[in-house]
Coordinates of C-alpha atoms in Angstrom, one line a residue:
X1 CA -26.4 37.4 64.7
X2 CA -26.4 35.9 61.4
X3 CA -27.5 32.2 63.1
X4 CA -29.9 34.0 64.4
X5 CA -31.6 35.4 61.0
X6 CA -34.2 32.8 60.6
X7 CA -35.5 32.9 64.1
X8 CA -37.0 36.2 63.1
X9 CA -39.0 34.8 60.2
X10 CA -42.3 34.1 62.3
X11 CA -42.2 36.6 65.3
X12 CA -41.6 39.4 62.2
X13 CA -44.2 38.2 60.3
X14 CA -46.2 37.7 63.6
X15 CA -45.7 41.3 64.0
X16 CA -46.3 42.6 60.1
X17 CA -49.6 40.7 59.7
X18 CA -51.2 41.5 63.1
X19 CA -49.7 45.2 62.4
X20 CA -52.3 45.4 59.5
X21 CA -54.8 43.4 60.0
X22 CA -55.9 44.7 63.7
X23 CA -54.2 48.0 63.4
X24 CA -54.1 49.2 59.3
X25 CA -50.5 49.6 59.5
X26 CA -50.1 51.0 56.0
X27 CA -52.3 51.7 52.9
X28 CA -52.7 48.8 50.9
X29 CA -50.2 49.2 48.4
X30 CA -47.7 50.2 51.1
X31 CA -48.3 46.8 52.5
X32 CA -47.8 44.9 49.5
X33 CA -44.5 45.9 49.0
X34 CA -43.6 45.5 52.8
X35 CA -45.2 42.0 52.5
X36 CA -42.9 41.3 49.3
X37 CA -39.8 43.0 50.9
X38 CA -40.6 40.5 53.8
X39 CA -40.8 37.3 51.7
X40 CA -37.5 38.1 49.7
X41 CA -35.5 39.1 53.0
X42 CA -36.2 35.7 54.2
X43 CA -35.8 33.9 51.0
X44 CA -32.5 35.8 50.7
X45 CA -31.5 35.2 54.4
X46 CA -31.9 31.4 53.7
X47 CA -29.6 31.4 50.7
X48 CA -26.8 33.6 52.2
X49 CA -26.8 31.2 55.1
X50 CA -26.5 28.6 53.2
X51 CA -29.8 27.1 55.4
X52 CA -31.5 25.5 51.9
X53 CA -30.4 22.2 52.1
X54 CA -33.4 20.6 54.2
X55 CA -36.3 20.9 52.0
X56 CA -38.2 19.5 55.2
X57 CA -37.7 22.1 57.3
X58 CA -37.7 25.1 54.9
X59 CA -41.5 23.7 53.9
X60 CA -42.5 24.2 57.9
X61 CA -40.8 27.4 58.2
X62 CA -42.5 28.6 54.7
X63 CA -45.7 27.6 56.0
X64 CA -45.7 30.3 58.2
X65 CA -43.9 32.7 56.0
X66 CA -46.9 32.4 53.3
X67 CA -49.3 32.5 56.0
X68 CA -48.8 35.9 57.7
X69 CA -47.7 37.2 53.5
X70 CA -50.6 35.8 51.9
X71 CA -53.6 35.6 54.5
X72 CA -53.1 39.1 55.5
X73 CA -53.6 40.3 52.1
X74 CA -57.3 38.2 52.1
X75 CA -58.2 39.7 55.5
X76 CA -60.2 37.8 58.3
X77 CA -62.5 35.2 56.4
X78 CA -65.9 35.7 56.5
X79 CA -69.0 35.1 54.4
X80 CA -69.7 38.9 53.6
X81 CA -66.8 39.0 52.0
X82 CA -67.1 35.3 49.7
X83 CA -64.2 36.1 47.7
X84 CA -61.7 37.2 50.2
X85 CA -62.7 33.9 52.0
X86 CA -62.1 31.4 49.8
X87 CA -58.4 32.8 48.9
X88 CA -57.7 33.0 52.6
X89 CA -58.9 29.4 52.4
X90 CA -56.5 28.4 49.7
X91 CA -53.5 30.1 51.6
X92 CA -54.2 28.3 54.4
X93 CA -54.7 24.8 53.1
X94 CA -51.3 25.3 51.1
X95 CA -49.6 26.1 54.8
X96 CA -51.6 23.1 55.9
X97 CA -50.4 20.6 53.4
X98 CA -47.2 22.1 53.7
X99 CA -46.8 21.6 57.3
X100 CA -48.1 17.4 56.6
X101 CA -45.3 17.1 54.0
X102 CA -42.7 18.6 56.2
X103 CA -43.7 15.9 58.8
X104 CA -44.2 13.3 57.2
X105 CA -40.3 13.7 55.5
X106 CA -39.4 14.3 58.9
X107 CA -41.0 11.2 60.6
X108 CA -39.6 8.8 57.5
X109 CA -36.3 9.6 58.2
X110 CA -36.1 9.8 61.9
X111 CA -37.0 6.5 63.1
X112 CA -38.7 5.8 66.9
X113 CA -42.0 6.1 68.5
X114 CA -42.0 9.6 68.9
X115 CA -41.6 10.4 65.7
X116 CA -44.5 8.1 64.3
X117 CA -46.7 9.1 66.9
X118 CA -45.9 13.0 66.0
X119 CA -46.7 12.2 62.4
X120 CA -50.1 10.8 62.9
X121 CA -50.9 13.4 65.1
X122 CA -50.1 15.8 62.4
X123 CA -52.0 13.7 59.8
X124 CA -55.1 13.3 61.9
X125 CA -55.6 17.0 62.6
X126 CA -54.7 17.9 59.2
X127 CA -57.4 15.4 57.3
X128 CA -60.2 17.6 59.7
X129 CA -58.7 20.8 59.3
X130 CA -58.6 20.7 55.2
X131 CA -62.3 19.2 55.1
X132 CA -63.2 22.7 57.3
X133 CA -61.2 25.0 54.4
X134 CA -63.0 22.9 51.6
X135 CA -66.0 23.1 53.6
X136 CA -65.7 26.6 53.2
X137 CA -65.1 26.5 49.1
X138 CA -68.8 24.7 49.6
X139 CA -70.6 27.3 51.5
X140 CA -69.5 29.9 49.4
X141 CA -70.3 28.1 45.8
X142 CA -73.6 26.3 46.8
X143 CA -75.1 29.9 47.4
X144 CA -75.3 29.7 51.3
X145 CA -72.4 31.9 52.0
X146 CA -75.2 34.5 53.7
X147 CA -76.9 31.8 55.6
X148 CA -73.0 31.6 57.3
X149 CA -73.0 35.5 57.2
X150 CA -75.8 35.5 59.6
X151 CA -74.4 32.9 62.4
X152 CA -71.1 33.5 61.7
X153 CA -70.2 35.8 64.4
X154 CA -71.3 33.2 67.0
X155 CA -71.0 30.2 66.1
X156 CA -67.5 30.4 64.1
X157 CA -65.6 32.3 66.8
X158 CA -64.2 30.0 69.8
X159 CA -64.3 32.6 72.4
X160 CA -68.1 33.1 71.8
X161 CA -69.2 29.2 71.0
X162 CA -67.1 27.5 74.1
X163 CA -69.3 29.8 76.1
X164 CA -72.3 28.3 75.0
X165 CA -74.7 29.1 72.1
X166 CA -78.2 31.1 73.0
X167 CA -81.5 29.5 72.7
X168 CA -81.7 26.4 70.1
X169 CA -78.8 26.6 67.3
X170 CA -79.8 26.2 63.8
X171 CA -78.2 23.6 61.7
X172 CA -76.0 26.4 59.9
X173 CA -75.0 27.3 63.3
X174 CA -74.1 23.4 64.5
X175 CA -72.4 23.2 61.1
X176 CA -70.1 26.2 61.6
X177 CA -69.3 25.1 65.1
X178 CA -68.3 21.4 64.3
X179 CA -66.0 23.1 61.7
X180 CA -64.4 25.1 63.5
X181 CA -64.0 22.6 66.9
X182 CA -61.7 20.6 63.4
X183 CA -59.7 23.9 63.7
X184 CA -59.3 23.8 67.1
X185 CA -58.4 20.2 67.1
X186 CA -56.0 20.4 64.4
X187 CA -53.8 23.4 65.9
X188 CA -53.6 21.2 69.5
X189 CA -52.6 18.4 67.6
X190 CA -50.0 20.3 65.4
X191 CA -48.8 21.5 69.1
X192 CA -48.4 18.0 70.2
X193 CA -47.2 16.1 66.6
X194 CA -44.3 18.9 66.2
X195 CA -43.7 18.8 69.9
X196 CA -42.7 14.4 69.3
X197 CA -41.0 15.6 65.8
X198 CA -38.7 17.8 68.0
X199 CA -38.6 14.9 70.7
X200 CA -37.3 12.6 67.8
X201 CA -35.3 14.7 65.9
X202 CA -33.0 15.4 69.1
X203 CA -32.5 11.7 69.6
X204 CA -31.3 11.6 66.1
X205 CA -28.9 14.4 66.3
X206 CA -30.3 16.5 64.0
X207 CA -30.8 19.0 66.6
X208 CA -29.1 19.9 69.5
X209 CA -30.6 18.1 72.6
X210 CA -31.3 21.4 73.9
X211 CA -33.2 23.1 71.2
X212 CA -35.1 19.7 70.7
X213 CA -36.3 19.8 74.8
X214 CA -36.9 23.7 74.1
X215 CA -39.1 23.2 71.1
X216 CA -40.9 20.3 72.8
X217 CA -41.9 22.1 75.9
X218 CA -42.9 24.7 73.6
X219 CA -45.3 22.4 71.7
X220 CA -46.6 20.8 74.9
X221 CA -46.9 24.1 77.4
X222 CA -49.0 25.1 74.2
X223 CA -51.1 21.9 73.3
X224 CA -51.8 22.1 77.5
X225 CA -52.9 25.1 77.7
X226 CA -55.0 25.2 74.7
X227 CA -57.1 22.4 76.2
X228 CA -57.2 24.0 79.9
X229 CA -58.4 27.0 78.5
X230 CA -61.2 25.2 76.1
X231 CA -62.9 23.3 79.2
X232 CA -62.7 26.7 81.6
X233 CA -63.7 28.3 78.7
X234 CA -67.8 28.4 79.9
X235 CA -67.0 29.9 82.9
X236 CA -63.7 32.2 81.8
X237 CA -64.1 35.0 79.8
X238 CA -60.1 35.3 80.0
X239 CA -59.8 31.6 79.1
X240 CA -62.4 31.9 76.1
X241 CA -60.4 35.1 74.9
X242 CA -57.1 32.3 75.0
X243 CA -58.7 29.3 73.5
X244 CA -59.4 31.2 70.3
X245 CA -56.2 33.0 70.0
X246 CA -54.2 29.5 71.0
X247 CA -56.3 28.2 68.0
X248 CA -56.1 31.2 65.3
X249 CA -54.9 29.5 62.2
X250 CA -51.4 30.8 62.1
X251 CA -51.0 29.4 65.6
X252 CA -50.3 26.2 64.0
X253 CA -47.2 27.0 62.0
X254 CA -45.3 27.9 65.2
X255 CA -44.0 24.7 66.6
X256 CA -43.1 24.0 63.1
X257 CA -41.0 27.0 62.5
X258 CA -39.4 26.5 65.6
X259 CA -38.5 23.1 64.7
X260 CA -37.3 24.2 61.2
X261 CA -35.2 27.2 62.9
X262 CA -33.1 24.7 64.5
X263 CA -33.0 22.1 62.4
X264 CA -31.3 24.7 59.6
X265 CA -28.9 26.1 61.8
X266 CA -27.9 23.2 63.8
X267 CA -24.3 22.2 63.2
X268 CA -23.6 18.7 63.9
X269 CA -21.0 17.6 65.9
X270 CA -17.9 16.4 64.8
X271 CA -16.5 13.0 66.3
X272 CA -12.8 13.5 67.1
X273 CA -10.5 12.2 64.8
X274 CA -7.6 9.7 65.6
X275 CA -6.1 10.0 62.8
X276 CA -5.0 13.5 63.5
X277 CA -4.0 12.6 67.1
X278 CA -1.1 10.3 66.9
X279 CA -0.2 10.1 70.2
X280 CA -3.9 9.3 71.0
X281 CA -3.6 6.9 67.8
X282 CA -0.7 4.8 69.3
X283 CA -2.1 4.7 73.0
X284 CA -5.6 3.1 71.6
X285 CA -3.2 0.7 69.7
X286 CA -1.3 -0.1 72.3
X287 CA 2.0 1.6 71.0

């Protein structure tokens, strides 16, 4: 039970964040101290387990951690509310960096190809992904957060753009769609990257070979789908509806967490020893 502790981090967090932000689970200052009693339990978790030792994997399972903390306090981002989006923003380029650390520190010290090609799939969808959040930072302080305000709806949601824009969109409206197609981009690729980091990091014993195969179909079942459901997306509501929550920020930080999960509770195993097995000892030696 206690191995399986930090396994809960992102399907509680999952669960807390999606609790209040679809449903209101509790009043706001209710929340905040749920949200802080959930940070601390997992901080805590991690220290009593002793599961602190891989800074690595404790920055891809934290990306997740401060996601569902942090961005549920900002809300959904959107231009009515400039503010609100431009902290969401912040929390979600520090998950974002955090998660490109975490790989790269991965990938340097797991050699083969597919750890490098993991990291530069990570890389890649990250550079796009942090020009959308800064793009947003832009909108907001060159005044045209209500020109965004007024597409929004349309063109910055993937279940309504993959189905096709009405009429002749306005450049605000290409804009907001090329941004967020970045989003999209970056989450399949963090399926994938994570998906060869878990690949890699089984060859190198750092997980067990079973957990590494998990993880990676994980990470590919995922990046699959995603893609399937973009292209059926025109003529699928259904597929729409699963290309944008496939793609929802947080999305991205769960191959990671998975990843991190085993890689801080996986106990390596020991070779056997000859030197306590005398008999074995002298047989080897030819005694």
């Amino acid at each position: 039970m206690v191995r399986a502790a930090p396994w809960l981090a992102w399907p509680v967090g999952l669960a807390l964040a999606l609790g209040h932000l679809l449903g209101g689970l509790l009043p706001g200052v209710a929340f905040v101290v749920v949200d802080a009693a959930y940070v601390l339990a997992v901080v805590v978790t991690l220290h009593r387990g002793r599961w602190t030792r891989d800074r690595a994997a404790l920055a891809l399972l934290g990306a997740g951690v401060g996601i569902f903390a942090l961005a549920s306090l900002t809300g959904v981002p959107t231009a009515r509310q400039p503010t609100a989006m431009l902290l969401n923003a912040a929390v979600l380029f520090a998950a974002a960096v955090a998660l490109a650390v975490g790989a790269v520190a991965l990938a340097h010290r797991m050699p083969g190809l597919p750890a490098r090609l993991g990291v530069t799939a990570v890389v890649v969808g990250s550079a796009g992904y942090l020009l959308n959040l800064l793009a947003r930072w832009a909108v907001v302080l060159s005044g045209a957060a209500p020109w965004q305000a007024a597409v929004e709806d349309r063109a910055w949601v993937a279940n309504v753009y993959l189905r096709g824009l009405d009429g002749v969109p306005d450049t605000m409206s290409l804009l907001l769609v090329w941004l967020d197609l970045m989003q999209v981009a970056y989450v399949v690729l963090t399926y994938v990257g994570f998906a060869g980091l878990a690949v890699a990091a089984g060859r190198a014993g750092a997980v067990s070979g079973s957990a590494a195969r998990a993880v990676a179909a994980v990470g590919g079942v995922a990046a699959g789908l995603t893609v399937l459901c973009a292209v059926l997306a025109p003529v699928s509501v259904v597929a729409a509806e699963a290309a944008f929550v496939l793609t929802i920020p947080f999305m991205s930080t769960l191959v990671p967490a998975l990843l991190a999960c085993a890689l801080l509770t996986h106990t390596p195993t020991a070779a056997p020893s000859l030197a306590r097995d005398p008999a074995r000892t002298n047989i080897i030696l030819g005694k």
